[in-house]
mmCIF file of C-alpha atoms in Angstrom:
data_model
loop_
_atom_site.group_PDB
_atom_site.id
_atom_site.type_symbol
_atom_site.label_atom_id
_atom_site.label_comp_id
_atom_site.label_asym_id
_atom_site.label_seq_id
_atom_site.Cartn_x
_atom_site.Cartn_y
_atom_site.Cartn_z
ATOM 1 C CA MET H 312 0.251 100.653 95.026
ATOM 2 C CA ARG H 313 1.814 102.779 98.055
ATOM 3 C CA SER H 314 5.020 103.286 95.742
ATOM 4 C CA ARG H 315 3.329 104.912 93.091
ATOM 5 C CA LEU H 316 1.078 107.232 94.958
ATOM 6 C CA THR H 317 4.841 108.310 96.952
ATOM 7 C CA THR H 318 5.780 108.988 92.913
ATOM 8 C CA ARG H 319 2.953 111.276 92.126
ATOM 9 C CA SER H 320 3.281 112.741 94.789
ATOM 10 C CA THR H 321 6.461 113.724 94.896
ATOM 11 C CA ARG H 322 6.258 114.866 90.977
ATOM 12 C CA LEU H 323 4.135 117.006 92.160
ATOM 13 C CA VAL H 324 5.694 118.538 94.512
ATOM 14 C CA LEU H 325 8.930 119.226 91.800
ATOM 15 C CA ALA H 326 6.483 120.305 89.274
ATOM 16 C CA ALA H 327 4.610 123.460 91.167
ATOM 17 C CA ALA H 328 7.938 124.405 93.354
ATOM 18 C CA VAL H 329 9.430 124.953 89.309
ATOM 19 C CA VAL H 330 5.776 127.199 88.727
ATOM 20 C CA THR H 331 6.469 129.198 91.983
ATOM 21 C CA ALA H 332 9.883 129.765 90.326
ATOM 22 C CA LEU H 333 9.013 130.854 87.127
ATOM 23 C CA ALA H 334 6.758 133.064 89.026
ATOM 24 C CA ALA H 335 9.529 134.882 91.563
ATOM 25 C CA THR H 336 11.306 135.524 88.282
ATOM 26 C CA THR H 337 8.725 137.105 86.278
ATOM 27 C CA ALA H 338 7.697 139.232 89.477
ATOM 28 C CA CYS H 339 12.193 140.326 89.441
ATOM 29 C CA GLY H 340 11.661 142.746 86.433
ATOM 30 C CA PRO H 341 13.938 142.824 83.751
ATOM 31 C CA GLU H 342 17.370 141.033 83.713
ATOM 32 C CA ASP H 343 20.455 143.223 84.315
ATOM 33 C CA PRO H 344 22.055 143.172 80.326
ATOM 34 C CA SER H 345 25.105 142.245 82.676
ATOM 35 C CA GLU H 346 23.900 138.476 83.575
ATOM 36 C CA THR H 347 22.297 137.717 79.469
ATOM 37 C CA GLY H 348 25.580 138.462 78.571
ATOM 38 C CA ALA H 349 24.299 141.707 76.993
ATOM 39 C CA ALA H 350 28.006 144.277 77.411
ATOM 40 C CA ALA H 351 27.299 148.023 79.276
ATOM 41 C CA PRO H 352 28.183 151.201 78.521
ATOM 42 C CA SER H 353 31.254 151.591 79.904
ATOM 43 C CA ASP H 354 32.238 154.990 81.847
ATOM 44 C CA SER H 355 35.412 155.563 79.434
ATOM 45 C CA THR H 356 33.675 155.298 76.268
ATOM 46 C CA SER H 357 30.930 157.155 77.439
ATOM 47 C CA SER H 358 33.209 160.183 78.599
ATOM 48 C CA ALA H 359 34.846 159.906 74.864
ATOM 49 C CA ALA H 360 31.431 160.577 73.076
ATOM 50 C CA SER H 361 30.952 163.683 75.610
ATOM 51 C CA ALA H 362 34.514 165.044 74.699
ATOM 52 C CA SER H 363 33.372 164.251 71.269
ATOM 53 C CA ALA H 364 30.190 166.361 70.369
ATOM 54 C CA SER H 365 31.684 168.966 73.529
ATOM 55 C CA ALA H 366 34.221 169.481 70.718
ATOM 56 C CA GLU H 367 32.478 169.252 67.762
ATOM 57 C CA GLY H 368 29.687 171.716 69.475
ATOM 58 C CA THR H 369 32.678 174.313 70.561
ATOM 59 C CA LYS H 370 33.859 173.449 66.777
ATOM 60 C CA SER H 371 30.985 175.284 65.496
ATOM 61 C CA GLY H 372 30.375 177.751 67.327
ATOM 62 C CA LYS H 373 33.881 179.459 66.461
ATOM 63 C CA GLY H 374 33.593 178.819 63.272
ATOM 64 C CA GLY H 375 29.974 181.135 63.422
ATOM 65 C CA GLY H 376 31.295 183.835 65.397
ATOM 66 C CA GLU H 377 34.794 184.252 62.902
ATOM 67 C CA SER H 378 32.127 184.216 59.712
ATOM 68 C CA GLY H 379 30.233 186.674 61.810
ATOM 69 C CA THR H 380 32.926 189.316 63.076
ATOM 70 C CA GLU H 381 35.390 188.896 59.843
ATOM 71 C CA ALA H 382 35.834 192.074 58.072
ATOM 72 C CA PRO H 383 35.786 192.377 54.591
ATOM 73 C CA THR H 384 39.796 192.740 53.159
ATOM 74 C CA GLY H 385 40.165 193.705 49.810
ATOM 75 C CA ASP H 386 43.248 196.133 48.483
ATOM 76 C CA LYS H 387 41.971 199.753 49.117
ATOM 77 C CA SER H 388 45.010 202.086 47.417
ATOM 78 C CA GLY H 389 44.040 204.403 44.795
ATOM 79 C CA TYR H 390 40.837 205.155 46.735
ATOM 80 C CA GLY H 391 40.141 208.446 48.227
ATOM 81 C CA GLN H 392 37.808 211.870 48.046
ATOM 82 C CA SER H 393 37.386 213.444 45.050
ATOM 83 C CA CYS H 394 38.623 217.423 45.695
ATOM 84 C CA GLY H 395 35.847 220.009 46.443
ATOM 85 C CA THR H 396 37.511 223.635 46.085
ATOM 86 C CA ASN H 397 37.965 224.538 49.595
ATOM 87 C CA ASP H 398 40.170 221.550 49.534
ATOM 88 C CA LEU H 399 42.902 223.327 48.069
ATOM 89 C CA ASP H 400 45.275 226.149 47.531
ATOM 90 C CA PHE H 401 45.038 228.183 44.649
ATOM 91 C CA THR H 402 47.725 231.101 43.385
ATOM 92 C CA VAL H 403 47.713 232.077 39.308
ATOM 93 C CA THR H 404 50.489 233.623 37.909
ATOM 94 C CA TRP H 405 51.069 235.048 34.570
ATOM 95 C CA GLU H 406 53.815 233.300 31.549
ATOM 96 C CA ALA H 407 54.750 234.603 28.462
ATOM 97 C CA GLN H 408 55.880 232.142 27.198
ATOM 98 C CA PRO H 409 55.267 230.820 24.611
ATOM 99 C CA ILE H 410 52.138 232.133 24.757
ATOM 100 C CA SER H 411 50.925 234.336 26.934
ATOM 101 C CA HIS H 412 48.410 232.800 29.334
ATOM 102 C CA TYR H 413 47.873 232.574 33.705
ATOM 103 C CA LEU H 414 49.185 229.501 34.499
ATOM 104 C CA VAL H 415 46.657 228.381 37.556
ATOM 105 C CA THR H 416 48.560 225.912 40.038
ATOM 106 C CA ALA H 417 46.384 223.890 42.335
ATOM 107 C CA LYS H 418 47.746 222.202 45.611
ATOM 108 C CA ALA H 419 45.752 220.257 48.207
ATOM 109 C CA LYS H 420 46.023 222.088 51.575
ATOM 110 C CA PRO H 421 47.889 220.196 55.068
ATOM 111 C CA GLY H 422 46.704 217.232 56.287
ATOM 112 C CA ILE H 423 44.198 216.684 52.760
ATOM 113 C CA THR H 424 44.554 213.736 50.182
ATOM 114 C CA CYS H 425 41.821 214.159 47.679
ATOM 115 C CA TYR H 426 41.192 213.345 43.725
ATOM 116 C CA LEU H 427 40.939 215.872 40.973
ATOM 117 C CA ASP H 428 38.077 213.037 39.593
ATOM 118 C CA VAL H 429 36.145 216.406 37.251
ATOM 119 C CA ASN H 430 38.940 216.972 34.182
ATOM 120 C CA THR H 431 38.322 220.610 33.543
ATOM 121 C CA PRO H 432 38.318 223.670 36.496
ATOM 122 C CA SER H 433 35.133 226.084 36.452
ATOM 123 C CA VAL H 434 36.562 229.015 35.637
ATOM 124 C CA SER H 435 35.027 232.694 35.083
ATOM 125 C CA PHE H 436 35.346 236.238 35.056
ATOM 126 C CA GLY H 437 32.417 238.094 37.753
ATOM 127 C CA SER H 438 28.615 236.880 37.573
ATOM 128 C CA GLY H 439 27.608 237.386 33.821
ATOM 129 C CA ALA H 440 27.266 234.433 31.026
ATOM 130 C CA ASP H 441 30.404 236.099 29.343
ATOM 131 C CA GLY H 442 32.571 236.043 31.190
ATOM 132 C CA VAL H 443 32.362 231.898 32.060
ATOM 133 C CA ALA H 444 35.546 229.919 30.157
ATOM 134 C CA SER H 445 34.853 227.750 27.650
ATOM 135 C CA PRO H 446 36.708 224.845 27.757
ATOM 136 C CA VAL H 447 39.631 223.417 24.990
ATOM 137 C CA GLY H 448 40.392 219.595 25.998
ATOM 138 C CA GLN H 449 43.866 220.647 26.499
ATOM 139 C CA GLY H 450 46.057 218.541 29.053
ATOM 140 C CA GLY H 451 44.530 215.977 31.078
ATOM 141 C CA GLU H 452 45.111 213.446 33.081
ATOM 142 C CA ASP H 453 41.525 211.705 34.764
ATOM 143 C CA PRO H 454 42.127 211.957 38.240
ATOM 144 C CA ILE H 455 44.733 213.947 39.299
ATOM 145 C CA LYS H 456 45.777 212.684 43.494
ATOM 146 C CA LEU H 457 46.778 215.796 45.784
ATOM 147 C CA SER H 458 48.666 215.812 48.754
ATOM 148 C CA GLY H 459 51.224 217.047 50.041
ATOM 149 C CA SER H 460 53.579 218.582 47.636
ATOM 150 C CA SER H 461 52.135 217.636 44.553
ATOM 151 C CA VAL H 462 50.350 219.995 42.363
ATOM 152 C CA ALA H 463 47.818 220.315 39.134
ATOM 153 C CA TYR H 464 48.068 222.736 36.363
ATOM 154 C CA ALA H 465 45.478 224.619 34.255
ATOM 155 C CA GLY H 466 45.747 227.577 31.518
ATOM 156 C CA ILE H 467 43.803 230.321 31.149
ATOM 157 C CA ASP H 468 43.622 232.740 28.196
ATOM 158 C CA ALA H 469 41.411 235.239 29.553
ATOM 159 C CA LYS H 470 40.650 237.447 25.656
ATOM 160 C CA THR H 471 40.669 235.542 22.595
ATOM 161 C CA THR H 472 39.231 238.354 20.543
ATOM 162 C CA GLU H 473 40.974 240.869 18.411
ATOM 163 C CA GLY H 474 40.613 244.359 19.006
ATOM 164 C CA GLU H 475 39.335 245.914 22.203
ATOM 165 C CA GLY H 476 36.249 244.610 23.272
ATOM 166 C CA GLY H 477 36.257 242.716 27.184
ATOM 167 C CA LYS H 478 36.361 243.949 29.782
ATOM 168 C CA LYS H 479 38.995 244.112 32.785
ATOM 169 C CA PHE H 480 39.299 241.593 35.927
ATOM 170 C CA GLU H 481 40.946 241.647 39.176
ATOM 171 C CA ASN H 482 40.196 238.576 40.251
ATOM 172 C CA VAL H 483 39.771 234.491 38.970
ATOM 173 C CA ILE H 484 36.552 232.651 40.434
ATOM 174 C CA ILE H 485 37.754 229.258 40.321
ATOM 175 C CA ALA H 486 36.136 225.536 41.697
ATOM 176 C CA THR H 487 36.225 222.132 40.773
ATOM 177 C CA SER H 488 33.864 221.628 39.515
ATOM 178 C CA GLU H 489 30.322 223.585 38.192
ATOM 179 C CA ASP H 490 28.158 223.224 41.107
ATOM 180 C CA ASP H 491 30.656 223.481 43.762
ATOM 181 C CA PRO H 492 29.342 225.078 47.100
ATOM 182 C CA ASN H 493 32.548 227.428 47.575
ATOM 183 C CA PRO H 494 34.596 228.414 44.374
ATOM 184 C CA ALA H 495 37.626 230.823 45.354
ATOM 185 C CA GLU H 496 38.437 234.137 44.275
ATOM 186 C CA VAL H 497 41.859 234.359 43.357
ATOM 187 C CA GLU H 498 43.420 238.086 42.936
ATOM 188 C CA LEU H 499 45.489 238.143 39.101
ATOM 189 C CA PRO H 500 49.423 239.794 39.065
ATOM 190 C CA ASP H 501 47.036 242.615 36.991
ATOM 191 C CA ALA H 502 43.977 243.631 35.421
ATOM 192 C CA PRO H 503 43.980 242.124 32.062
ATOM 193 C CA THR H 504 40.996 242.646 29.375
ATOM 194 C CA VAL H 505 38.276 239.067 29.500
ATOM 195 C CA ASP H 506 36.499 238.541 25.939
ATOM 196 C CA LYS H 507 35.581 234.865 25.392
ATOM 197 C CA PRO H 508 38.349 233.228 27.726
ATOM 198 C CA ILE H 509 38.895 229.871 27.793
ATOM 199 C CA VAL H 510 40.782 227.854 29.840
ATOM 200 C CA THR H 511 42.160 223.784 29.819
ATOM 201 C CA ASN H 512 41.896 220.511 30.967
ATOM 202 C CA TRP H 513 43.924 219.899 34.940
ATOM 203 C CA SER H 514 47.978 218.280 34.070
ATOM 204 C CA THR H 515 50.673 217.675 35.963
ATOM 205 C CA LYS H 516 52.662 218.621 32.955
ATOM 206 C CA ARG H 517 52.745 223.359 32.849
ATOM 207 C CA ASN H 518 53.687 222.303 28.905
ATOM 208 C CA GLU H 519 50.658 220.103 28.423
ATOM 209 C CA VAL H 520 48.366 223.344 29.550
ATOM 210 C CA ILE H 521 49.212 226.203 27.250
ATOM 211 C CA PRO H 522 45.809 227.162 26.093
ATOM 212 C CA ARG H 523 44.873 227.483 22.422
ATOM 213 C CA ILE H 524 41.920 227.718 19.506
ATOM 214 C CA ALA H 525 42.183 224.916 17.688
#
């Protein structure tokens, strides 16, 4: 009987010890992952991930910067300002052959490059409506680039009528367009009688600007 009590007491002591040990383990909190067999991230893996994220951020930022600052590109040849009358120097000469007429020569002033976008010059003798030259549509490249030594020509026939009618003028008024605010007044080589004048288009070829009435 004594032996059985001793054995039972021993079992109770062992059971109490196990319960105490379990309670102590629970109180200590979660186990270290390394103790449970779970692999903790190594320093080298964390460093590689950080470097990769940094590289992605730098690449993304660089691309955004480039797209924000890059200027549009393209071929700009053939573009330029339109010629105003005050961009040009004009001379007027008398041409007797093959048909008598006045030859207007237009040249860009030093340092200026421009384009004659309007095909026909505005030409008039005096301020009256009867002194305005009518276009006859001859010649005609459009536009004409003027720069350096390049020139453009236009032809004027001051009198297209028969008889003694008309008025004499010593100057002709020339502009690159009808609404140009700065027309040029050019001295003529003589004082022609003007009656129903006509003017050709601009051209780079002199033989294309001999004015004729169709």
